[in-house]
mmCIF file of C-alpha atoms in Angstrom:
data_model
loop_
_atom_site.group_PDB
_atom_site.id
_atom_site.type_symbol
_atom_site.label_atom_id
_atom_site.label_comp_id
_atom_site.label_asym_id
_atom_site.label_seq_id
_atom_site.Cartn_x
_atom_site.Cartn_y
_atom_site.Cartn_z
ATOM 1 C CA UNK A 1050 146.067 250.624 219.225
ATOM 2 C CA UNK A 1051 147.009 252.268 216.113
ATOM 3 C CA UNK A 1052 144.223 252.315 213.058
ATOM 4 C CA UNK A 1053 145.265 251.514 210.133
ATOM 5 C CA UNK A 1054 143.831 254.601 207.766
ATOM 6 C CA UNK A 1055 143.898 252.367 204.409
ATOM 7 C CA UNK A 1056 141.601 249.421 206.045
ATOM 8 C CA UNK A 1057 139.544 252.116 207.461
ATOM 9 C CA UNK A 1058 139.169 254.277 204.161
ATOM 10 C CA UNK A 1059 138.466 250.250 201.937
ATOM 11 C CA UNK A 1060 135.861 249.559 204.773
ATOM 12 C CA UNK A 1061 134.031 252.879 204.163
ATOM 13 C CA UNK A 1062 134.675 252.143 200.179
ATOM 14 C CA UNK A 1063 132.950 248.596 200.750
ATOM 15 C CA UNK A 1064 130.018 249.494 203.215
ATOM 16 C CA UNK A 1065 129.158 252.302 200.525
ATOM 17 C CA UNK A 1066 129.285 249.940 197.770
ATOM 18 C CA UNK A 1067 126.848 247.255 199.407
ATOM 19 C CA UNK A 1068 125.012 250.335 200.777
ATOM 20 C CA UNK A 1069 124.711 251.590 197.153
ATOM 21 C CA UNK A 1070 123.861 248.136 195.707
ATOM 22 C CA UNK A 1071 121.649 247.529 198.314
ATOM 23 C CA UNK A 1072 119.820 250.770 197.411
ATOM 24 C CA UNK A 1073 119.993 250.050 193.944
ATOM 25 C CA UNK A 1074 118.320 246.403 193.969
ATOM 26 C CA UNK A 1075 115.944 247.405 196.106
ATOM 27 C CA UNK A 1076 114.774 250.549 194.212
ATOM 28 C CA UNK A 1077 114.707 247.752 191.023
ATOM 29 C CA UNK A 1078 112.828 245.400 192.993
ATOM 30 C CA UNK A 1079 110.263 248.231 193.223
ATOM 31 C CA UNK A 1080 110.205 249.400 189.582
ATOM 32 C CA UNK A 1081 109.636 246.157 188.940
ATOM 33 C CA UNK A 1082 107.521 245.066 191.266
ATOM 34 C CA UNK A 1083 103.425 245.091 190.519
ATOM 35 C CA UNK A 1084 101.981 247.718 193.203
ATOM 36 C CA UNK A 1085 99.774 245.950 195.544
ATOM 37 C CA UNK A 1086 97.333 249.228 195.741
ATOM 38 C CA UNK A 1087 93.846 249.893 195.448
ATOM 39 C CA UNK A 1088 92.565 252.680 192.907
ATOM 40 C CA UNK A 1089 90.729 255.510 193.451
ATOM 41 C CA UNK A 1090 90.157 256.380 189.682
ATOM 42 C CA UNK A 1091 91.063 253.154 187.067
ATOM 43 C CA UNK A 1092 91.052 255.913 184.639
ATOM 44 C CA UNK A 1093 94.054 258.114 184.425
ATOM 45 C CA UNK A 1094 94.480 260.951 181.818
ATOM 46 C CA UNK A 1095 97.648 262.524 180.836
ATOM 47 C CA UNK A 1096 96.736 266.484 179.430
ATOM 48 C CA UNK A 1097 98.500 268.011 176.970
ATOM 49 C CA UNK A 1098 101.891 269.965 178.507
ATOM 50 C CA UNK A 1099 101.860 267.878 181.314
ATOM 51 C CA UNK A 1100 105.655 266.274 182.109
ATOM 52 C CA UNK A 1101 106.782 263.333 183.499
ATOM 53 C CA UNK A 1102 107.147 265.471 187.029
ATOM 54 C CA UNK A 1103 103.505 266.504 187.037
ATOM 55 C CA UNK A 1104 102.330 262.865 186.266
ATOM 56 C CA UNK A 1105 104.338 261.150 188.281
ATOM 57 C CA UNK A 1106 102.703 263.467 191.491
ATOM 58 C CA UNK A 1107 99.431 262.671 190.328
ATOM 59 C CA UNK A 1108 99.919 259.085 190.066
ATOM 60 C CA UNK A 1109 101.681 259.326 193.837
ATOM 61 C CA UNK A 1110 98.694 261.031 194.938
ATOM 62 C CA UNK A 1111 96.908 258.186 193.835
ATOM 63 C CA UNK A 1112 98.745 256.011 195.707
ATOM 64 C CA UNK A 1113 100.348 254.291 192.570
ATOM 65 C CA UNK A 1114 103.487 255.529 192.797
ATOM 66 C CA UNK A 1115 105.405 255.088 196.504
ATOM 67 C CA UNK A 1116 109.119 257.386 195.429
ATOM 68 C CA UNK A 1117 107.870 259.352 192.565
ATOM 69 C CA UNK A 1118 111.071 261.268 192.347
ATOM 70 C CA UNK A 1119 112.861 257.504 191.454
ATOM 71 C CA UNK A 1120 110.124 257.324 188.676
ATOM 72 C CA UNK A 1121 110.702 260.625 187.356
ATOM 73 C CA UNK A 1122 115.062 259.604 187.503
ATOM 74 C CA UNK A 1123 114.417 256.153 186.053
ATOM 75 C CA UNK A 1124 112.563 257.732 183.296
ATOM 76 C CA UNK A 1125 114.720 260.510 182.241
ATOM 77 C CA UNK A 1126 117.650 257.902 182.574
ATOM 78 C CA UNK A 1127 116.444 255.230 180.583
ATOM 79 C CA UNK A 1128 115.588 258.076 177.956
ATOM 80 C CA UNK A 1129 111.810 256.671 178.841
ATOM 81 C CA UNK A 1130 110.474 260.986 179.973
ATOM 82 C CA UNK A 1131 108.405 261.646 176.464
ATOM 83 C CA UNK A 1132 105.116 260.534 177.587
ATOM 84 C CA UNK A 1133 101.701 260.630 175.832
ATOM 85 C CA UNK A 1134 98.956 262.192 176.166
ATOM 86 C CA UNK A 1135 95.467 260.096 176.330
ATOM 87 C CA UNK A 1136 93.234 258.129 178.909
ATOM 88 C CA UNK A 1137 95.150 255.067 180.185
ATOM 89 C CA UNK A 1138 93.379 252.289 182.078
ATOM 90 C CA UNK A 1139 95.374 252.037 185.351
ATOM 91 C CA UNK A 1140 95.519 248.382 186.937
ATOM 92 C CA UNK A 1141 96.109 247.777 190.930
ATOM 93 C CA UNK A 1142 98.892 244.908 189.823
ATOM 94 C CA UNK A 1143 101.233 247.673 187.813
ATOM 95 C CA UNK A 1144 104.493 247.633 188.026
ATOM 96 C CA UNK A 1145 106.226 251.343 188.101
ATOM 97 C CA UNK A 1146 108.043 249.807 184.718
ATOM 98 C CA UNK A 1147 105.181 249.033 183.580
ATOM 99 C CA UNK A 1148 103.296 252.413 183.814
ATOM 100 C CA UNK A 1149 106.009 254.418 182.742
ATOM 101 C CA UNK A 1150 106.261 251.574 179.343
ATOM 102 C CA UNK A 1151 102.822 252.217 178.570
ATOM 103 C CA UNK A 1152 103.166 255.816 178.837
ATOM 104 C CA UNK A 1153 105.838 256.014 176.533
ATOM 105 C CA UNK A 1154 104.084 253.981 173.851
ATOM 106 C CA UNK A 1155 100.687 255.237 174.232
ATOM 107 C CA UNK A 1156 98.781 252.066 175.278
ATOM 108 C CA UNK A 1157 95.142 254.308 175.958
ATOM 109 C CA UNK A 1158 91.945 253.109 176.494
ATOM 110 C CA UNK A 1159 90.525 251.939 172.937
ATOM 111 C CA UNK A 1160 86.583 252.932 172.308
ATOM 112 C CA UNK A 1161 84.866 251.168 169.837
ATOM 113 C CA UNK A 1162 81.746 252.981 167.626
ATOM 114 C CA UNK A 1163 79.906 250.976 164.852
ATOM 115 C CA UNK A 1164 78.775 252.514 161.310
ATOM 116 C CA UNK A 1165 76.067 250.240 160.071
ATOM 117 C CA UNK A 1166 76.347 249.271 156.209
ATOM 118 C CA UNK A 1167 72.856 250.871 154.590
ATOM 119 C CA UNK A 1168 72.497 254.019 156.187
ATOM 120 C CA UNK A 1169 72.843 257.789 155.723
ATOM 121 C CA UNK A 1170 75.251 260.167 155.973
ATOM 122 C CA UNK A 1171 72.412 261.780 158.595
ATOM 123 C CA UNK A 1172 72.454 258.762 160.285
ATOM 124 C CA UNK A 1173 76.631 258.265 160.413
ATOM 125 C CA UNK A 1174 76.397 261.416 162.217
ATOM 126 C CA UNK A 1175 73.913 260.761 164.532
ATOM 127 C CA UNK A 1176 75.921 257.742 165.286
ATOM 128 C CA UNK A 1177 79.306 259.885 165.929
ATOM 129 C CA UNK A 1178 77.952 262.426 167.749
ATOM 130 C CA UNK A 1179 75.802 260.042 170.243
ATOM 131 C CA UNK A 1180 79.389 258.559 171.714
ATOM 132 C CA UNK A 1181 80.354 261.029 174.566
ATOM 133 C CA UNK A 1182 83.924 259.952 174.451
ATOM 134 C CA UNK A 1183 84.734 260.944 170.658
ATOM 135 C CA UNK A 1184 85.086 265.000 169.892
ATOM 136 C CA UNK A 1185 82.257 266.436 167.914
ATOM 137 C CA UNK A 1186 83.666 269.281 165.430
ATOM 138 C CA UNK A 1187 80.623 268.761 163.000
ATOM 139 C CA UNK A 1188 77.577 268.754 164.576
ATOM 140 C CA UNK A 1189 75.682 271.442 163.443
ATOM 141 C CA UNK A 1190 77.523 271.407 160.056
ATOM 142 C CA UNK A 1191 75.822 271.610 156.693
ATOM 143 C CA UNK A 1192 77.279 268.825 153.992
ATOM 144 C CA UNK A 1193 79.294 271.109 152.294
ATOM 145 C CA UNK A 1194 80.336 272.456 155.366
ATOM 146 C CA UNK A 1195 81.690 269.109 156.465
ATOM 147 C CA UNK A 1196 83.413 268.334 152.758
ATOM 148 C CA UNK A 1197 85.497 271.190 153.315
ATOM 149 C CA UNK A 1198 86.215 270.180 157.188
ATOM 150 C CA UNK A 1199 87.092 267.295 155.586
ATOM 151 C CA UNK A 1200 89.357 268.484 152.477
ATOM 152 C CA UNK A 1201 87.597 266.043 150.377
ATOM 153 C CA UNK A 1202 87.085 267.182 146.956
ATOM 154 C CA UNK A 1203 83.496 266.011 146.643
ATOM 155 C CA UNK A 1204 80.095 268.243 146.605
ATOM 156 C CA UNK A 1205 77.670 265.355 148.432
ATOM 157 C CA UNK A 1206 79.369 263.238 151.266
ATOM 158 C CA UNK A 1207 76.131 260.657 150.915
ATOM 159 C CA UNK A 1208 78.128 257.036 150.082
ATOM 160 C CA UNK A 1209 81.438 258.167 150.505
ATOM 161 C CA UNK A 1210 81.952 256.515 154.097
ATOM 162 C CA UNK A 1211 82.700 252.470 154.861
ATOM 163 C CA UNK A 1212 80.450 251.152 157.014
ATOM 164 C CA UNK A 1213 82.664 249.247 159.674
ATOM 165 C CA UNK A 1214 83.702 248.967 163.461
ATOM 166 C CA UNK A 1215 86.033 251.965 164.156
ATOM 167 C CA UNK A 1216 88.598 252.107 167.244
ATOM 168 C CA UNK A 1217 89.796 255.002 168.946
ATOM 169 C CA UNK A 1218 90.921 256.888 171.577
ATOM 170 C CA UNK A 1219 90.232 260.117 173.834
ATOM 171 C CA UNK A 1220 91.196 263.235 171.951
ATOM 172 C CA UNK A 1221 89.848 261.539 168.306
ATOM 173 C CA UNK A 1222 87.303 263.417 166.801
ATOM 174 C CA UNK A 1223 84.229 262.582 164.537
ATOM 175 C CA UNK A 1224 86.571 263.930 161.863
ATOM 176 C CA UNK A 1225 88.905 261.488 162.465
ATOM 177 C CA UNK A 1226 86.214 258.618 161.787
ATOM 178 C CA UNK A 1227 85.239 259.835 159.063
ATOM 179 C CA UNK A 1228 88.234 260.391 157.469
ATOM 180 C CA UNK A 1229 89.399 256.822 157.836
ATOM 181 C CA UNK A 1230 86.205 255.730 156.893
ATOM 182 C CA UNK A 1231 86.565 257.888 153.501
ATOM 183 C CA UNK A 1232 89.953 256.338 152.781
ATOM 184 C CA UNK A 1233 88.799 252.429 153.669
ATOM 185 C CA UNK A 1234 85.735 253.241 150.785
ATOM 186 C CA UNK A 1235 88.005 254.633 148.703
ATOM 187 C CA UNK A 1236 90.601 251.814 148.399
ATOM 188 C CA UNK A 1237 88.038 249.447 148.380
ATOM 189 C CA UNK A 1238 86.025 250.855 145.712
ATOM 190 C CA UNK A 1239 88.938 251.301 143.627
ATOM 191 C CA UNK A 1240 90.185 247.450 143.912
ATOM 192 C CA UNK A 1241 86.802 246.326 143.412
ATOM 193 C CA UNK A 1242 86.771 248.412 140.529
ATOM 194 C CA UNK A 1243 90.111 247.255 138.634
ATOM 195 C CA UNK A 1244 88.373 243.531 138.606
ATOM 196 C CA UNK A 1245 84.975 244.502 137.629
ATOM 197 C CA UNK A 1246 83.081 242.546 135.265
ATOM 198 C CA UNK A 1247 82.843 243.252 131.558
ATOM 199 C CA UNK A 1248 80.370 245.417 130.063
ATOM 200 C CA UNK A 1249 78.472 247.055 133.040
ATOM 201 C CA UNK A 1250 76.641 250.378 132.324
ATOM 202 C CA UNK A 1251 78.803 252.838 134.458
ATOM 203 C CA UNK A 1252 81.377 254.881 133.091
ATOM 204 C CA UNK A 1253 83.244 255.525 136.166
ATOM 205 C CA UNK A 1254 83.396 253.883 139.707
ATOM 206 C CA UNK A 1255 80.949 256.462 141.135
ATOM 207 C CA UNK A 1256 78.592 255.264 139.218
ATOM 208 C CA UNK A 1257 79.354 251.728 140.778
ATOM 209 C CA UNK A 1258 79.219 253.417 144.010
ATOM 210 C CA UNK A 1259 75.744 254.307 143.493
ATOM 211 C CA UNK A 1260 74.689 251.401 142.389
ATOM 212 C CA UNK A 1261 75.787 249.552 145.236
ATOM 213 C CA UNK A 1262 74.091 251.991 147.861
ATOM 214 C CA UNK A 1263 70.800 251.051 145.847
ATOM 215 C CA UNK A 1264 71.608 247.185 146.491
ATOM 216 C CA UNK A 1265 72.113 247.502 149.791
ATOM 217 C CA UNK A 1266 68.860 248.973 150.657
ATOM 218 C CA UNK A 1267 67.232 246.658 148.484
ATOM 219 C CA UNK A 1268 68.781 243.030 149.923
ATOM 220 C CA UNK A 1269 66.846 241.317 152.161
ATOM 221 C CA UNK A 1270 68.850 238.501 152.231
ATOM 222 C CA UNK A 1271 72.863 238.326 151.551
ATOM 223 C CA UNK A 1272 73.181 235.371 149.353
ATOM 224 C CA UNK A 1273 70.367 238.094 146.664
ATOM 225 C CA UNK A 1274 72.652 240.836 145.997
ATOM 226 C CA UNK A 1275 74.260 239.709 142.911
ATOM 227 C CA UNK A 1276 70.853 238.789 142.053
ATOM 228 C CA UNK A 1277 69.532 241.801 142.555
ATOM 229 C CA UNK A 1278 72.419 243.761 141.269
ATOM 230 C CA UNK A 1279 71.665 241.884 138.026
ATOM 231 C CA UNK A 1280 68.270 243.156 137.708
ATOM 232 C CA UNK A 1281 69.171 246.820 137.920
ATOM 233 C CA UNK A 1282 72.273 246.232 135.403
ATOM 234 C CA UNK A 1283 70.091 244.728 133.150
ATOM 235 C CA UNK A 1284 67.505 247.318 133.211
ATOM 236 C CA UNK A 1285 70.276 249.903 132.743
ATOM 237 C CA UNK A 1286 71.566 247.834 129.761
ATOM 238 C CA UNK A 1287 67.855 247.802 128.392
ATOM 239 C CA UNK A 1288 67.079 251.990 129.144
ATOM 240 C CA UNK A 1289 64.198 251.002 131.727
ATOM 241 C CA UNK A 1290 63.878 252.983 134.829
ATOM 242 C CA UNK A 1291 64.720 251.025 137.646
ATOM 243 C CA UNK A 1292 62.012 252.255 139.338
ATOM 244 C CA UNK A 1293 63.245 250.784 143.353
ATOM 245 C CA UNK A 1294 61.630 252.389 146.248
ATOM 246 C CA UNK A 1295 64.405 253.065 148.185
ATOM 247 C CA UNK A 1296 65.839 255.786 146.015
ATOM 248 C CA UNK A 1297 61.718 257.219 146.501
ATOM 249 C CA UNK A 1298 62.151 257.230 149.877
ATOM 250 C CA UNK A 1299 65.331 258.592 149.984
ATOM 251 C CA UNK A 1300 64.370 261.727 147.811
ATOM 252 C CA UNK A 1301 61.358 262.430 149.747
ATOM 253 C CA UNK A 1302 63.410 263.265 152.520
ATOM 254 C CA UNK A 1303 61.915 264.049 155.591
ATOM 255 C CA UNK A 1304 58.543 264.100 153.582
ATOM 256 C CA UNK A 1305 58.563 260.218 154.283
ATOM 257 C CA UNK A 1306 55.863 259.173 156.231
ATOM 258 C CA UNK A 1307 56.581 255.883 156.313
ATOM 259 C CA UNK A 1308 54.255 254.695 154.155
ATOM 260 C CA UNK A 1309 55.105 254.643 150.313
ATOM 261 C CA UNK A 1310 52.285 256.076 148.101
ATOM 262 C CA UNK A 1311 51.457 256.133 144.503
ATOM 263 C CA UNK A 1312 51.441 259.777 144.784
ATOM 264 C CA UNK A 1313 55.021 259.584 146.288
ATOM 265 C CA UNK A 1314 56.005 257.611 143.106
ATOM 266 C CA UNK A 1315 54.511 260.484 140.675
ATOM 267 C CA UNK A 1316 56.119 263.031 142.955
ATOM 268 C CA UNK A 1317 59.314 264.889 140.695
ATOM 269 C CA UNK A 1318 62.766 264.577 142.860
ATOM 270 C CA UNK A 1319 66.025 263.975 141.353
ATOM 271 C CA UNK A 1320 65.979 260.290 143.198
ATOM 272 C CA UNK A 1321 62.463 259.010 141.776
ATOM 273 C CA UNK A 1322 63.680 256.121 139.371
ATOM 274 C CA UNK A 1323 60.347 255.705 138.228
ATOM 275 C CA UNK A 1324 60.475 258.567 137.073
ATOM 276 C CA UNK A 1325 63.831 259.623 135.841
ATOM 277 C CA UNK A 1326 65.786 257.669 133.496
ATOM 278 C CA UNK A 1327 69.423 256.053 134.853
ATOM 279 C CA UNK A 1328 70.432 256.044 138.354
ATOM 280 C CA UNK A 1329 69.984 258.879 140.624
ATOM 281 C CA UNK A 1330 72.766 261.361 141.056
ATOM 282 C CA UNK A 1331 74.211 260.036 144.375
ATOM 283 C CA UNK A 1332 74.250 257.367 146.298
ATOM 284 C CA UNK A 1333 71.017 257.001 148.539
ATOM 285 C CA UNK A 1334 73.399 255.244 151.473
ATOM 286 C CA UNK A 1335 76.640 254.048 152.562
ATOM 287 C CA UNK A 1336 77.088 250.200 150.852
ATOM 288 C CA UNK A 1337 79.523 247.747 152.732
ATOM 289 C CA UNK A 1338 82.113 245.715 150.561
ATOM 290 C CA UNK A 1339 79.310 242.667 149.521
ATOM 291 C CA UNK A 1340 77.330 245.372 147.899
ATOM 292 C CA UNK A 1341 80.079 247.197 146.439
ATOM 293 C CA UNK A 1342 80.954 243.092 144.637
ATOM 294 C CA UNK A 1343 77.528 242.830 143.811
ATOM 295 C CA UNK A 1344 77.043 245.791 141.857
ATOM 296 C CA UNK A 1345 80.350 244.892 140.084
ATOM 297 C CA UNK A 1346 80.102 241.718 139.505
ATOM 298 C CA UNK A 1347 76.543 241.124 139.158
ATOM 299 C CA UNK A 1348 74.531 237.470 138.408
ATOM 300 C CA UNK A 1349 74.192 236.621 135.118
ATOM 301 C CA UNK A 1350 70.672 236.031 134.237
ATOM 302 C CA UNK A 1351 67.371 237.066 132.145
ATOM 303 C CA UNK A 1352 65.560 238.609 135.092
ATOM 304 C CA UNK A 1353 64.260 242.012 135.469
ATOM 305 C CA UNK A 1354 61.626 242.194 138.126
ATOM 306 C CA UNK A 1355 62.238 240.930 141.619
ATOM 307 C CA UNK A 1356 58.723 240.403 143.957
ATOM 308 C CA UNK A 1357 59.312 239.992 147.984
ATOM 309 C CA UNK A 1358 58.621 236.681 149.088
ATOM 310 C CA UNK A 1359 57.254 237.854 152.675
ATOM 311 C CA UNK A 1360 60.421 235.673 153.943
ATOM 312 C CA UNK A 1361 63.133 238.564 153.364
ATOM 313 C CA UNK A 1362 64.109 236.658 150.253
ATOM 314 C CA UNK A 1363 62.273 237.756 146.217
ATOM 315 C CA UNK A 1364 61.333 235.682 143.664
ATOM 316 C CA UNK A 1365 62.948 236.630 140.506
ATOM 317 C CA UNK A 1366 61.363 237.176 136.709
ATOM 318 C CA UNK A 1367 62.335 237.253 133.339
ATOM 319 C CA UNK A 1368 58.984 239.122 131.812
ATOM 320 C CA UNK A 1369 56.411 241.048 133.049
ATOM 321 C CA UNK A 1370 53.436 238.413 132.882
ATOM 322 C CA UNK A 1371 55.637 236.314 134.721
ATOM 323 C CA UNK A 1372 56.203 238.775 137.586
ATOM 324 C CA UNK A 1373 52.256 239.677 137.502
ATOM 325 C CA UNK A 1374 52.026 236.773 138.412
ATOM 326 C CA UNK A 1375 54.285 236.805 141.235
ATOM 327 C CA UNK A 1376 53.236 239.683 142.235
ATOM 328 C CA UNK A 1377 49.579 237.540 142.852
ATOM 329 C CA UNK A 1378 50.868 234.920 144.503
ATOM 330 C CA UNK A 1379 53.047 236.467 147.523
ATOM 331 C CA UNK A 1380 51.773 240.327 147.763
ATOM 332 C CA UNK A 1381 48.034 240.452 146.622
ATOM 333 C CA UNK A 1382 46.993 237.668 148.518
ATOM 334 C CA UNK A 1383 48.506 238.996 151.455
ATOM 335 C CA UNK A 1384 48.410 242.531 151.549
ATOM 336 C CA UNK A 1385 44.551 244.381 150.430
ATOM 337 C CA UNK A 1386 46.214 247.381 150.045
ATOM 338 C CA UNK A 1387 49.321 246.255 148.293
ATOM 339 C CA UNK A 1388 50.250 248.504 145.410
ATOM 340 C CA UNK A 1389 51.423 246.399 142.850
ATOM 341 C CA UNK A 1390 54.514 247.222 140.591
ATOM 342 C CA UNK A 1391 53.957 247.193 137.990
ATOM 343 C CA UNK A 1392 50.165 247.432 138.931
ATOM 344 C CA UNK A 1393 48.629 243.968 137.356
ATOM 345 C CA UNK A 1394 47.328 244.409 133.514
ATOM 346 C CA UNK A 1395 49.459 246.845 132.858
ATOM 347 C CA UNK A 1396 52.380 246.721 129.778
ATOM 348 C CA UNK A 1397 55.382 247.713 130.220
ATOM 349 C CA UNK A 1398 56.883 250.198 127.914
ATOM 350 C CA UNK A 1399 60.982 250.115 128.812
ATOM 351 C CA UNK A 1400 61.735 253.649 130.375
ATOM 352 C CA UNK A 1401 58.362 255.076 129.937
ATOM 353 C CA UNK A 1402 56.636 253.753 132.775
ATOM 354 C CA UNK A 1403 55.295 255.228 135.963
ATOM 355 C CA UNK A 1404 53.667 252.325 137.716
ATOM 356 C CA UNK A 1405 55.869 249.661 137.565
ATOM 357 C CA UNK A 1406 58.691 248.696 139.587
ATOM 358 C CA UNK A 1407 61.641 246.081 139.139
ATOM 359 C CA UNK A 1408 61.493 245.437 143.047
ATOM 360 C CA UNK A 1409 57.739 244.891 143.841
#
């Protein structure tokens, strides 16, 4: 029987084709296909230099990948080969697709560090530098040491930083934080700023800025910083010394026992309001956006004292016999050792006192 070469050389033609599409669905099936696998490592980091050969051996050593060498084709076919580096969280349900998607767009493992509204620059640190997952590049550093790291064109970083929740990912760098955080106070301040209330005593938004660090340390309760903003404008507006403990404290430094003497309030540092005139040359902590308001848009009012309740909340006064008598009523009766400000009998002289205090 005779062959006929042309039906021979079409039946080849066809068995390749259905081979080939065979082939070809099933290798799609599998890209597409969630791996039924169990992990050795859920974590899987991509280095810098390494290509989408390298990872796609790691990931088949893993047992993530079954034909790596498909992977690595699909990829460099579908234009899909410029991976990135970072941590990825691998799941045991991911499709080769998949993997090779989130590689290409960077979809890492997202850490989450906290900078709490009220305290330090010494304290941000701290905070940045206790995370084992962010880079530390200024631990160690001295302030102006870490202005320069940063480029900033400031001489104290103290205020400069928005408290907030900050996300990131492996290979970000306290630097990095902080930087963002700079830029977040910065626009803030500066829109805050714009719609500020008539006739405050600052003469530029740093002055604002300080303001609103000495507000935050002072509010016990939320719903009082306007009020309390109020009282320090107005005692600005009258040339008293403010005269607040926290901006004491914060000039003692590391001097602070933790117990606020009258001996601490005659002590000379550039931060003791009862002692200097005007507000202290920086900002004694990092204010979030309420304080930042309140010190810009301060409650209208006659007070100028403020006396704490015992309850996190103050009762407010317009005069100084009124806050004596405040001062009676929720400290001395409570405290033996209280040391009222201003002490009780005393007059008040605006911005010659020592003894008296607009927050006590």
């Amino acid at each position: 029987m005779t062959v006929n070469p042309i039906r021979v050389v079409l039946a080849l033609c066809i068995w390749t084709v259905l081979m080939f599409a065979a082939t070809a669905f099933y290798l799609w099936q599998w890209l597409n296909t969630p791996q039924q696998v169990t992990l050795k490592d859920p974590v899987f980091v991509i280095e810098s230099g390494a290509s989408l050969s390298t990872v796609a051996t790691e990931l088949a050593q893993q047992d993530m990948l079954r034909w790596p060498k498909v992977w690595v084709f699909y990829g460099r076919l579908m234009n899909l080969s410029k991976i990135r580096i970072g941590e990825y969280q691998l799941s045991e349900k991911e499709s080769p697709i998949g993997l090779l998607t989130r590689f290409q767009t960077g979809e890492q493992i997202h850490y989450h560090i906290t900078l709490v509204e009220g305290r330090t620059m010494r304290d941000f640190l701290a905070t940045l530098h206790s995370h084992n997952k962010l880079g530390n590049t200024l631990d160690g550093k001295s302030y102006p040491e870490i202005v320069s790291a940063l480029g900033l064109a400031i001489e104290n970083p103290e205020g400069y930083f928005f408290p907030d929740t900050y996300q990131f990912v492996k290979g970000d760098t306290d630097r990095d934080i902080l930087l963002r955080a700079h830029l977040r106070m910065n626009k803030i301040l500066h829109q805050e700023w714009q719609n500020r209330a008539d006739n405050l005593p600052y003469s530029k938004p740093y002055e604002a800025l300080i303001m609103a660090s000495i507000v935050e340390k002072e509010t016990g309760v939320a719903y009082e910083r306007k009020e309390i903003a109020g009282v320090f404008v107005r005692r600005l507006q009258k040339h008293m010394r403010l005269q607040t403990d926290p901006t004491v404290i914060y000039g003692l430094g590391e001097d602070y026992s933790g117990n606020l003497t009258r001996a601490d309030l005659k002590r000379p540092t550039a931060y003791n309001t009862y002692t200097i005139n005007g507000l202290p040359p920086t900002p004694i902590a990092m204010p979030g956006k309420e304080a930042i308001k309140a010190a810009l848009h301060p409650a209208s009012g006659k007070a100028l004292y403020f006396v704490a309740k015992g309850d996190g909340s103050h009762y407010f006064s317009a005069t100084l016999e009124e806050h004596e008598k405040a001062v009676r009523q929720y400290q001395l009766r409570r405290r033996s050792d209280y040391r009222s400000s201003p002490a009780t009998g005393n007059s008040e002289q605006a911005g010659n006192e020592v003894n008296s205090d607009a927050s006590r």
